[in-house]
Tab-separated table of N, CA, C and O in Angstrom:
chain	number	residue	atom	x	y	z
A	1	MET	N	-11.713	-23.843	24.702
A	1	MET	CA	-12.038	-24.121	23.325
A	1	MET	C	-11.736	-22.893	22.452
A	1	MET	O	-11.151	-23.028	21.386
A	2	ARG	N	-12.132	-21.730	22.936
A	2	ARG	CA	-11.909	-20.506	22.169
A	2	ARG	C	-10.414	-20.220	22.030
A	2	ARG	O	-9.949	-19.825	20.972
A	3	ALA	N	-9.660	-20.436	23.088
A	3	ALA	CA	-8.219	-20.193	23.053
A	3	ALA	C	-7.550	-21.088	22.016
A	3	ALA	O	-6.678	-20.633	21.258
A	4	GLY	N	-7.964	-22.348	21.951
A	4	GLY	CA	-7.408	-23.270	20.960
A	4	GLY	C	-7.749	-22.850	19.542
A	4	GLY	O	-6.914	-22.930	18.646
A	5	TYR	N	-8.978	-22.395	19.344
A	5	TYR	CA	-9.390	-21.951	18.015
A	5	TYR	C	-8.597	-20.722	17.570
A	5	TYR	O	-8.110	-20.663	16.443
A	6	VAL	N	-8.445	-19.741	18.445
A	6	VAL	CA	-7.690	-18.530	18.106
A	6	VAL	C	-6.229	-18.871	17.848
A	6	VAL	O	-5.614	-18.362	16.910
A	7	TYR	N	-5.671	-19.773	18.660
A	7	TYR	CA	-4.277	-20.176	18.463
A	7	TYR	C	-4.091	-20.863	17.112
A	7	TYR	O	-3.152	-20.558	16.376
A	8	ILE	N	-4.972	-21.797	16.779
A	8	ILE	CA	-4.877	-22.500	15.488
A	8	ILE	C	-5.020	-21.509	14.333
A	8	ILE	O	-4.301	-21.599	13.333
A	9	LEU	N	-5.926	-20.570	14.458
A	9	LEU	CA	-6.127	-19.574	13.415
A	9	LEU	C	-4.878	-18.720	13.204
A	9	LEU	O	-4.414	-18.538	12.075
A	10	MET	N	-4.290	-18.233	14.289
A	10	MET	CA	-3.095	-17.385	14.178
A	10	MET	C	-1.874	-18.189	13.737
A	10	MET	O	-1.048	-17.706	12.961
A	11	ALA	N	-1.742	-19.413	14.220
A	11	ALA	CA	-0.619	-20.255	13.804
A	11	ALA	C	-0.724	-20.590	12.322
A	11	ALA	O	0.278	-20.590	11.606
A	12	SER	N	-1.926	-20.852	11.840
A	12	SER	CA	-2.119	-21.143	10.417
A	12	SER	C	-1.832	-19.918	9.561
A	12	SER	O	-1.225	-20.027	8.490
A	13	PHE	N	-2.251	-18.752	10.031
A	13	PHE	CA	-1.958	-17.506	9.318
A	13	PHE	C	-0.449	-17.283	9.219
A	13	PHE	O	0.075	-16.962	8.161
A	14	GLY	N	0.259	-17.473	10.316
A	14	GLY	CA	1.712	-17.300	10.316
A	14	GLY	C	2.400	-18.302	9.418
A	14	GLY	O	3.339	-17.964	8.691
A	15	THR	N	1.932	-19.536	9.458
A	15	THR	CA	2.520	-20.571	8.610
A	15	THR	C	2.289	-20.270	7.144
A	15	THR	O	3.206	-20.432	6.318
A	16	LEU	N	1.111	-19.814	6.792
A	16	LEU	CA	0.825	-19.466	5.399
A	16	LEU	C	1.729	-18.334	4.921
A	16	LEU	O	2.283	-18.393	3.819
A	17	ALA	N	1.903	-17.309	5.752
A	17	ALA	CA	2.774	-16.197	5.373
A	17	ALA	C	4.211	-16.666	5.181
A	17	ALA	O	4.885	-16.268	4.222
A	18	LEU	N	4.690	-17.530	6.058
A	18	LEU	CA	6.060	-18.037	5.931
A	18	LEU	C	6.206	-18.949	4.715
A	18	LEU	O	7.234	-18.908	4.021
A	19	LEU	N	5.195	-19.750	4.433
A	19	LEU	CA	5.249	-20.599	3.234
A	19	LEU	C	5.286	-19.762	1.959
A	19	LEU	O	6.023	-20.077	1.015
A	20	LEU	N	4.500	-18.698	1.916
A	20	LEU	CA	4.533	-17.805	0.758
A	20	LEU	C	5.893	-17.125	0.630
A	20	LEU	O	6.414	-16.967	-0.488
A	21	ALA	N	6.489	-16.742	1.746
A	21	ALA	CA	7.812	-16.116	1.722
A	21	ALA	C	8.851	-17.088	1.178
A	21	ALA	O	9.677	-16.723	0.326
A	22	PHE	N	8.823	-18.321	1.649
A	22	PHE	CA	9.775	-19.310	1.149
A	22	PHE	C	9.506	-19.645	-0.311
A	22	PHE	O	10.440	-19.930	-1.063
A	23	GLY	N	8.254	-19.608	-0.727
A	23	GLY	CA	7.952	-19.812	-2.143
A	23	GLY	C	8.565	-18.720	-3.008
A	23	GLY	O	9.090	-18.995	-4.085
A	24	LEU	N	8.501	-17.482	-2.546
A	24	LEU	CA	9.143	-16.389	-3.283
A	24	LEU	C	10.662	-16.518	-3.271
A	24	LEU	O	11.325	-16.222	-4.265
A	25	LEU	N	11.216	-16.957	-2.141
A	25	LEU	CA	12.662	-17.135	-2.060
A	25	LEU	C	13.141	-18.272	-2.948
A	25	LEU	O	14.257	-18.225	-3.481
A	26	ALA	N	12.326	-19.310	-3.111
A	26	ALA	CA	12.711	-20.447	-3.947
A	26	ALA	C	12.796	-20.052	-5.417
A	26	ALA	O	13.561	-20.631	-6.173
A	27	GLY	N	12.013	-19.066	-5.810
A	27	GLY	CA	12.070	-18.561	-7.176
A	27	GLY	C	11.431	-19.492	-8.184
A	27	GLY	O	10.794	-20.482	-7.837
A	28	PRO	N	11.645	-19.183	-9.465
A	28	PRO	CA	11.008	-19.982	-10.512
A	28	PRO	C	11.556	-21.402	-10.617
A	28	PRO	O	10.912	-22.282	-11.160
A	29	ASP	N	12.760	-21.637	-10.083
A	29	ASP	CA	13.345	-22.981	-10.122
A	29	ASP	C	12.760	-23.892	-9.048
A	29	ASP	O	12.998	-25.093	-9.064
A	30	SER	N	12.044	-23.328	-8.099
A	30	SER	CA	11.455	-24.062	-6.973
A	30	SER	C	12.504	-24.859	-6.210
A	30	SER	O	12.262	-25.983	-5.798
A	31	ASP	N	13.670	-24.258	-6.020
A	31	ASP	CA	14.738	-24.897	-5.256
A	31	ASP	C	14.704	-24.343	-3.841
A	31	ASP	O	15.031	-23.185	-3.605
A	32	TYR	N	14.272	-25.171	-2.908
A	32	TYR	CA	14.086	-24.728	-1.530
A	32	TYR	C	15.331	-24.906	-0.659
A	32	TYR	O	15.262	-24.742	0.545
A	33	GLY	N	16.459	-25.229	-1.256
A	33	GLY	CA	17.696	-25.334	-0.491
A	33	GLY	C	18.211	-23.950	-0.119
A	33	GLY	O	18.152	-23.008	-0.922
A	34	PHE	N	18.710	-23.808	1.093
A	34	PHE	CA	19.201	-22.505	1.536
A	34	PHE	C	20.362	-22.027	0.670
A	34	PHE	O	20.479	-20.836	0.406
A	35	ALA	N	21.217	-22.936	0.231
A	35	ALA	CA	22.345	-22.542	-0.616
A	35	ALA	C	21.842	-21.956	-1.933
A	35	ALA	O	22.374	-20.951	-2.416
A	36	ALA	N	20.818	-22.550	-2.511
A	36	ALA	CA	20.250	-22.030	-3.763
A	36	ALA	C	19.594	-20.673	-3.540
A	36	ALA	O	19.686	-19.788	-4.403
A	37	MET	N	18.949	-20.487	-2.395
A	37	MET	CA	18.327	-19.193	-2.097
A	37	MET	C	19.385	-18.114	-1.927
A	37	MET	O	19.185	-16.975	-2.329
A	38	ARG	N	20.508	-18.472	-1.317
A	38	ARG	CA	21.602	-17.503	-1.163
A	38	ARG	C	22.227	-17.163	-2.508
A	38	ARG	O	22.626	-16.029	-2.739
A	39	ASP	N	22.346	-18.149	-3.390
A	39	ASP	CA	22.982	-17.930	-4.695
A	39	ASP	C	22.132	-17.080	-5.631
A	39	ASP	O	22.659	-16.422	-6.525
A	40	HIS	N	20.820	-17.109	-5.456
A	40	HIS	CA	19.910	-16.355	-6.325
A	40	HIS	C	19.013	-15.461	-5.471
A	40	HIS	O	17.834	-15.777	-5.264
A	41	PRO	N	19.547	-14.339	-4.978
A	41	PRO	CA	18.700	-13.462	-4.157
A	41	PRO	C	17.563	-12.875	-4.986
A	41	PRO	O	17.696	-12.679	-6.200
A	42	PRO	N	16.435	-12.603	-4.349
A	42	PRO	CA	15.276	-12.075	-5.080
A	42	PRO	C	15.495	-10.620	-5.508
A	42	PRO	O	16.387	-9.932	-5.011
A	43	SER	N	14.653	-10.174	-6.426
A	43	SER	CA	14.693	-8.773	-6.845
A	43	SER	C	14.286	-7.890	-5.672
A	43	SER	O	13.794	-8.375	-4.647
A	44	ALA	N	14.451	-6.592	-5.829
A	44	ALA	CA	14.143	-5.658	-4.736
A	44	ALA	C	12.667	-5.711	-4.350
A	44	ALA	O	12.326	-5.686	-3.161
A	45	VAL	N	11.793	-5.808	-5.332
A	45	VAL	CA	10.354	-5.866	-5.045
A	45	VAL	C	10.006	-7.176	-4.340
A	45	VAL	O	9.276	-7.182	-3.342
A	46	ALA	N	10.538	-8.283	-4.847
A	46	ALA	CA	10.267	-9.578	-4.226
A	46	ALA	C	10.864	-9.635	-2.822
A	46	ALA	O	10.255	-10.197	-1.907
A	47	ALA	N	12.036	-9.038	-2.632
A	47	ALA	CA	12.661	-9.021	-1.310
A	47	ALA	C	11.809	-8.225	-0.319
A	47	ALA	O	11.659	-8.618	0.838
A	48	GLY	N	11.239	-7.121	-0.755
A	48	GLY	CA	10.347	-6.345	0.109
A	48	GLY	C	9.098	-7.129	0.474
A	48	GLY	O	8.627	-7.070	1.615
A	49	LEU	N	8.568	-7.863	-0.496
A	49	LEU	CA	7.392	-8.691	-0.229
A	49	LEU	C	7.733	-9.828	0.737
A	49	LEU	O	6.968	-10.119	1.656
A	50	VAL	N	8.902	-10.433	0.538
A	50	VAL	CA	9.346	-11.486	1.456
A	50	VAL	C	9.520	-10.918	2.859
A	50	VAL	O	9.115	-11.538	3.840
A	51	LEU	N	10.097	-9.730	2.967
A	51	LEU	CA	10.265	-9.095	4.275
A	51	LEU	C	8.918	-8.907	4.969
A	51	LEU	O	8.762	-9.226	6.146
A	52	GLY	N	7.933	-8.416	4.235
A	52	GLY	CA	6.603	-8.227	4.816
A	52	GLY	C	5.961	-9.540	5.237
A	52	GLY	O	5.382	-9.631	6.324
A	53	LEU	N	6.086	-10.556	4.401
A	53	LEU	CA	5.502	-11.855	4.740
A	53	LEU	C	6.192	-12.492	5.944
A	53	LEU	O	5.540	-13.069	6.809
A	54	VAL	N	7.514	-12.356	6.000
A	54	VAL	CA	8.247	-12.923	7.139
A	54	VAL	C	7.924	-12.146	8.406
A	54	VAL	O	7.798	-12.730	9.486
A	55	LEU	N	7.769	-10.849	8.285
A	55	LEU	CA	7.393	-10.049	9.454
A	55	LEU	C	6.015	-10.458	9.966
A	55	LEU	O	5.812	-10.587	11.183
A	56	LEU	N	5.086	-10.706	9.070
A	56	LEU	CA	3.757	-11.171	9.483
A	56	LEU	C	3.807	-12.593	10.041
A	56	LEU	O	3.219	-12.880	11.091
A	57	GLY	N	4.494	-13.482	9.328
A	57	GLY	CA	4.535	-14.884	9.740
A	57	GLY	C	5.267	-15.096	11.047
A	57	GLY	O	4.740	-15.712	11.981
A	58	ALA	N	6.481	-14.588	11.132
A	58	ALA	CA	7.254	-14.743	12.362
A	58	ALA	C	6.651	-13.892	13.484
A	58	ALA	O	6.682	-14.295	14.648
A	59	GLY	N	6.101	-12.738	13.127
A	59	GLY	CA	5.480	-11.882	14.136
A	59	GLY	C	4.267	-12.525	14.782
A	59	GLY	O	4.053	-12.388	15.987
A	60	SER	N	3.473	-13.240	13.995
A	60	SER	CA	2.315	-13.902	14.590
A	60	SER	C	2.747	-15.067	15.468
A	60	SER	O	2.153	-15.325	16.511
A	61	LYS	N	3.792	-15.753	15.090
A	61	LYS	CA	4.273	-16.874	15.907
A	61	LYS	C	5.003	-16.393	17.155
A	61	LYS	O	4.966	-17.051	18.186
A	62	ALA	N	5.677	-15.233	17.062
A	62	ALA	CA	6.393	-14.690	18.213
A	62	ALA	C	5.479	-13.909	19.149
A	62	ALA	O	5.883	-13.562	20.251
A	63	GLY	N	4.285	-13.601	18.705
A	63	GLY	CA	3.357	-12.860	19.547
A	63	GLY	C	3.613	-11.368	19.542
A	63	GLY	O	3.382	-10.693	20.542
A	64	LEU	N	4.096	-10.838	18.407
A	64	LEU	CA	4.317	-9.396	18.316
A	64	LEU	C	2.978	-8.673	18.201
A	64	LEU	O	2.051	-9.157	17.574
A	65	VAL	N	2.896	-7.506	18.803
A	65	VAL	CA	1.695	-6.686	18.738
A	65	VAL	C	1.533	-6.198	17.308
A	65	VAL	O	2.514	-5.789	16.711
A	66	PRO	N	0.424	-6.216	16.678
A	66	PRO	CA	-0.926	-6.583	17.086
A	66	PRO	C	-1.273	-8.045	16.799
A	66	PRO	O	-2.429	-8.413	16.869
A	67	LEU	N	-0.288	-8.858	16.466
A	67	LEU	CA	-0.539	-10.259	16.133
A	67	LEU	C	-0.474	-11.164	17.364
A	67	LEU	O	-0.344	-12.370	17.241
A	68	HIS	N	-0.586	-10.597	18.528
A	68	HIS	CA	-0.433	-11.335	19.770
A	68	HIS	C	-1.768	-11.785	20.382
A	68	HIS	O	-1.779	-12.251	21.514
A	69	VAL	N	-2.848	-11.697	19.651
A	69	VAL	CA	-4.164	-11.976	20.235
A	69	VAL	C	-4.273	-13.386	20.796
A	69	VAL	O	-5.055	-13.631	21.719
A	70	TRP	N	-3.497	-14.314	20.292
A	70	TRP	CA	-3.554	-15.692	20.776
A	70	TRP	C	-2.839	-15.873	22.117
A	70	TRP	O	-3.194	-16.760	22.889
A	71	LEU	N	-1.857	-15.022	22.391
A	71	LEU	CA	-1.002	-15.229	23.552
A	71	LEU	C	-1.730	-15.144	24.893
A	71	LEU	O	-1.626	-16.069	25.708
A	72	PRO	N	-2.492	-14.062	25.176
A	72	PRO	CA	-3.158	-14.012	26.484
A	72	PRO	C	-4.256	-15.058	26.656
A	72	PRO	O	-4.638	-15.377	27.775
A	73	LEU	N	-4.751	-15.593	25.555
A	73	LEU	CA	-5.770	-16.639	25.650
A	73	LEU	C	-5.138	-18.020	25.824
A	73	LEU	O	-5.629	-18.850	26.584
A	74	ALA	N	-4.047	-18.261	25.116
A	74	ALA	CA	-3.468	-19.602	25.080
A	74	ALA	C	-2.679	-19.951	26.340
A	74	ALA	O	-2.737	-21.081	26.811
A	75	HIS	N	-1.948	-19.007	26.891
A	75	HIS	CA	-1.103	-19.333	28.039
A	75	HIS	C	-1.895	-19.787	29.267
A	75	HIS	O	-1.554	-20.801	29.872
A	76	PRO	N	-2.948	-19.080	29.679
A	76	PRO	CA	-3.674	-19.576	30.859
A	76	PRO	C	-4.462	-20.858	30.586
A	76	PRO	O	-4.700	-21.640	31.501
A	77	ALA	N	-4.869	-21.078	29.335
A	77	ALA	CA	-5.677	-22.251	29.017
A	77	ALA	C	-4.827	-23.503	28.822
A	77	ALA	O	-5.335	-24.615	28.958
A	78	ALA	N	-3.541	-23.334	28.510
A	78	ALA	CA	-2.677	-24.476	28.221
A	78	ALA	C	-2.155	-25.099	29.514
A	78	ALA	O	-2.004	-24.415	30.528
A	79	PRO	N	-1.863	-26.390	29.475
A	79	PRO	CA	-1.182	-27.000	30.622
A	79	PRO	C	0.178	-26.326	30.844
A	79	PRO	O	0.751	-25.752	29.914
A	80	SER	N	0.693	-26.406	32.047
A	80	SER	CA	1.901	-25.651	32.386
A	80	SER	C	3.095	-26.014	31.515
A	80	SER	O	3.868	-25.142	31.116
A	81	HIS	N	3.261	-27.288	31.178
A	81	HIS	CA	4.409	-27.660	30.354
A	81	HIS	C	4.269	-27.146	28.921
A	81	HIS	O	5.247	-26.798	28.285
A	82	VAL	N	3.062	-27.065	28.411
A	82	VAL	CA	2.844	-26.514	27.068
A	82	VAL	C	3.045	-25.005	27.082
A	82	VAL	O	3.635	-24.435	26.163
A	83	SER	N	2.573	-24.353	28.126
A	83	SER	CA	2.761	-22.906	28.260
A	83	SER	C	4.249	-22.566	28.336
A	83	SER	O	4.707	-21.596	27.735
A	84	ALA	N	5.012	-23.364	29.044
A	84	ALA	CA	6.459	-23.144	29.123
A	84	ALA	C	7.109	-23.330	27.762
A	84	ALA	O	8.007	-22.573	27.381
A	85	LEU	N	6.648	-24.315	27.014
A	85	LEU	CA	7.184	-24.539	25.671
A	85	LEU	C	6.853	-23.375	24.750
A	85	LEU	O	7.706	-22.928	23.979
A	86	MET	N	5.626	-22.847	24.855
A	86	MET	CA	5.255	-21.700	24.031
A	86	MET	C	6.106	-20.485	24.389
A	86	MET	O	6.550	-19.752	23.501
A	87	SER	N	6.336	-20.257	25.661
A	87	SER	CA	7.111	-19.095	26.094
A	87	SER	C	8.582	-19.247	25.753
A	87	SER	O	9.209	-18.335	25.232
A	88	GLY	N	9.130	-20.398	26.073
A	88	GLY	CA	10.568	-20.565	25.980
A	88	GLY	C	11.086	-20.927	24.612
A	88	GLY	O	12.232	-20.640	24.293
A	89	VAL	N	10.280	-21.562	23.793
A	89	VAL	CA	10.794	-22.049	22.519
A	89	VAL	C	10.124	-21.373	21.329
A	89	VAL	O	10.792	-20.768	20.499
A	90	MET	N	8.817	-21.481	21.253
A	90	MET	CA	8.139	-21.057	20.030
A	90	MET	C	8.350	-19.580	19.709
A	90	MET	O	8.652	-19.227	18.574
A	91	THR	N	8.207	-18.729	20.683
A	91	THR	CA	8.350	-17.301	20.405
A	91	THR	C	9.785	-16.950	20.050
A	91	THR	O	10.020	-16.101	19.200
A	92	LYS	N	10.754	-17.606	20.674
A	92	LYS	CA	12.160	-17.301	20.383
A	92	LYS	C	12.594	-17.841	19.029
A	92	LYS	O	13.376	-17.226	18.314
A	93	VAL	N	12.084	-19.015	18.653
A	93	VAL	CA	12.427	-19.594	17.355
A	93	VAL	C	11.891	-18.715	16.225
A	93	VAL	O	12.534	-18.573	15.185
A	94	ALA	N	10.742	-18.112	16.419
A	94	ALA	CA	10.193	-17.214	15.398
A	94	ALA	C	11.097	-16.001	15.187
A	94	ALA	O	11.333	-15.592	14.041
A	95	ILE	N	11.621	-15.438	16.253
A	95	ILE	CA	12.540	-14.301	16.122
A	95	ILE	C	13.830	-14.746	15.441
A	95	ILE	O	14.364	-14.051	14.570
A	96	TYR	N	14.350	-15.917	15.812
A	96	TYR	CA	15.543	-16.450	15.156
A	96	TYR	C	15.290	-16.650	13.662
A	96	TYR	O	16.134	-16.328	12.821
A	97	GLY	N	14.130	-17.193	13.317
A	97	GLY	CA	13.793	-17.397	11.912
A	97	GLY	C	13.731	-16.085	11.141
A	97	GLY	O	14.211	-15.997	10.009
A	98	PHE	N	13.153	-15.060	11.749
A	98	PHE	CA	13.097	-13.752	11.105
A	98	PHE	C	14.497	-13.224	10.829
A	98	PHE	O	14.808	-12.795	9.718
A	99	VAL	N	15.353	-13.263	11.844
A	99	VAL	CA	16.720	-12.766	11.688
A	99	VAL	C	17.481	-13.584	10.654
A	99	VAL	O	18.192	-13.040	9.805
A	100	ARG	N	17.314	-14.889	10.685
A	100	ARG	CA	18.025	-15.759	9.741
A	100	ARG	C	17.589	-15.498	8.304
A	100	ARG	O	18.419	-15.432	7.398
A	101	ILE	N	16.312	-15.346	8.080
A	101	ILE	CA	15.829	-15.101	6.717
A	101	ILE	C	16.270	-13.724	6.235
A	101	ILE	O	16.774	-13.586	5.121
A	102	VAL	N	16.096	-12.711	7.051
A	102	VAL	CA	16.399	-11.346	6.613
A	102	VAL	C	17.892	-11.143	6.386
A	102	VAL	O	18.301	-10.557	5.388
A	103	PHE	N	18.723	-11.646	7.281
A	103	PHE	CA	20.152	-11.371	7.173
A	103	PHE	C	20.941	-12.453	6.458
A	103	PHE	O	22.115	-12.257	6.157
A	104	ASP	N	20.321	-13.603	6.175
A	104	ASP	CA	21.048	-14.676	5.516
A	104	ASP	C	20.509	-14.980	4.127
A	104	ASP	O	21.270	-15.069	3.172
A	105	LEU	N	19.209	-15.128	3.995
A	105	LEU	CA	18.647	-15.597	2.732
A	105	LEU	C	18.251	-14.492	1.762
A	105	LEU	O	18.141	-14.736	0.574
A	106	LEU	N	18.018	-13.298	2.255
A	106	LEU	CA	17.587	-12.217	1.367
A	106	LEU	C	18.742	-11.479	0.711
A	106	LEU	O	18.517	-10.572	-0.077
A	107	GLY	N	19.958	-11.827	1.021
A	107	GLY	CA	21.099	-11.112	0.464
A	107	GLY	C	21.389	-9.868	1.284
A	107	GLY	O	20.898	-9.716	2.404
A	108	PRO	N	22.173	-8.968	0.733
A	108	PRO	CA	22.505	-7.749	1.490
A	108	PRO	C	21.244	-6.932	1.776
A	108	PRO	O	20.468	-6.656	0.871
A	109	PRO	N	21.035	-6.554	3.040
A	109	PRO	CA	19.822	-5.810	3.371
A	109	PRO	C	19.822	-4.413	2.765
A	109	PRO	O	20.859	-3.761	2.683
A	110	ALA	N	18.664	-3.979	2.339
A	110	ALA	CA	18.494	-2.614	1.838
A	110	ALA	C	18.190	-1.705	3.027
A	110	ALA	O	17.585	-2.136	4.013
A	111	TRP	N	18.572	-0.455	2.948
A	111	TRP	CA	18.399	0.476	4.065
A	111	TRP	C	16.937	0.678	4.422
A	111	TRP	O	16.590	0.866	5.573
A	112	TRP	N	16.057	0.642	3.437
A	112	TRP	CA	14.656	0.944	3.692
A	112	TRP	C	13.933	-0.189	4.420
A	112	TRP	O	12.823	0.010	4.907
A	113	TRP	N	14.545	-1.377	4.513
A	113	TRP	CA	13.898	-2.469	5.220
A	113	TRP	C	13.698	-2.151	6.692
A	113	TRP	O	12.809	-2.698	7.333
A	114	ALA	N	14.533	-1.285	7.218
A	114	ALA	CA	14.407	-0.940	8.632
A	114	ALA	C	13.171	-0.088	8.897
A	114	ALA	O	12.640	-0.096	10.004
A	115	MET	N	12.711	0.645	7.895
A	115	MET	CA	11.596	1.567	8.096
A	115	MET	C	10.291	0.865	8.501
A	115	MET	O	9.649	1.294	9.461
A	116	PRO	N	9.838	-0.190	7.806
A	116	PRO	CA	8.598	-0.826	8.272
A	116	PRO	C	8.749	-1.455	9.654
A	116	PRO	O	7.827	-1.403	10.472
A	117	VAL	N	9.916	-2.035	9.925
A	117	VAL	CA	10.120	-2.663	11.230
A	117	VAL	C	10.132	-1.601	12.329
A	117	VAL	O	9.471	-1.748	13.364
A	118	LEU	N	10.850	-0.508	12.104
A	118	LEU	CA	10.893	0.576	13.095
A	118	LEU	C	9.533	1.255	13.227
A	118	LEU	O	9.116	1.625	14.331
A	119	GLY	N	8.848	1.441	12.102
A	119	GLY	CA	7.522	2.056	12.154
A	119	GLY	C	6.540	1.209	12.938
A	119	GLY	O	5.747	1.731	13.738
A	120	TRP	N	6.580	-0.114	12.723
A	120	TRP	CA	5.713	-1.027	13.449
A	120	TRP	C	6.023	-0.962	14.943
A	120	TRP	O	5.140	-0.900	15.793
A	121	ALA	N	7.323	-0.959	15.259
A	121	ALA	CA	7.727	-0.913	16.670
A	121	ALA	C	7.322	0.410	17.312
A	121	ALA	O	6.851	0.445	18.442
A	122	ALA	N	7.478	1.516	16.592
A	122	ALA	CA	7.149	2.827	17.147
A	122	ALA	C	5.634	2.998	17.323
A	122	ALA	O	5.182	3.593	18.295
A	123	ALA	N	4.862	2.450	16.402
A	123	ALA	CA	3.405	2.586	16.488
A	123	ALA	C	2.845	1.791	17.656
A	123	ALA	O	1.808	2.147	18.210
A	124	ARG	N	3.491	0.739	18.035
A	124	ARG	CA	2.998	-0.126	19.111
A	124	ARG	C	3.545	0.251	20.473
A	124	ARG	O	3.242	-0.354	21.454
A	125	ARG	N	4.380	1.227	20.545
A	125	ARG	CA	4.988	1.650	21.806
A	125	ARG	C	4.014	2.382	22.610
A	125	ARG	O	3.280	2.960	22.913
């Protein structure tokens, strides 16, 4: 029961962060098409905010440290086929989504975007 509650909480947190990121990418026109997002890249401040939200959202779904609290609880509690789906699909799709948003929808990456990602990775090592 506790594992399910923690998983739902973390999945909802990640989904909210990703929804907010896509809301910022859609802009004032509220056009959620990928082509429209590519045609109108966000400002530098909005792009940084989108990067942070996507890092939180995709990171919680991928089980990145420190957002991985659901992973050790959910895998042993889940049936084997669900655990395999979480390992093989969900975590990898979150990483793909992060890469796709950062390198496709945000426009040309700024050099400083690497700093929070590298800092997060270095702090958790």
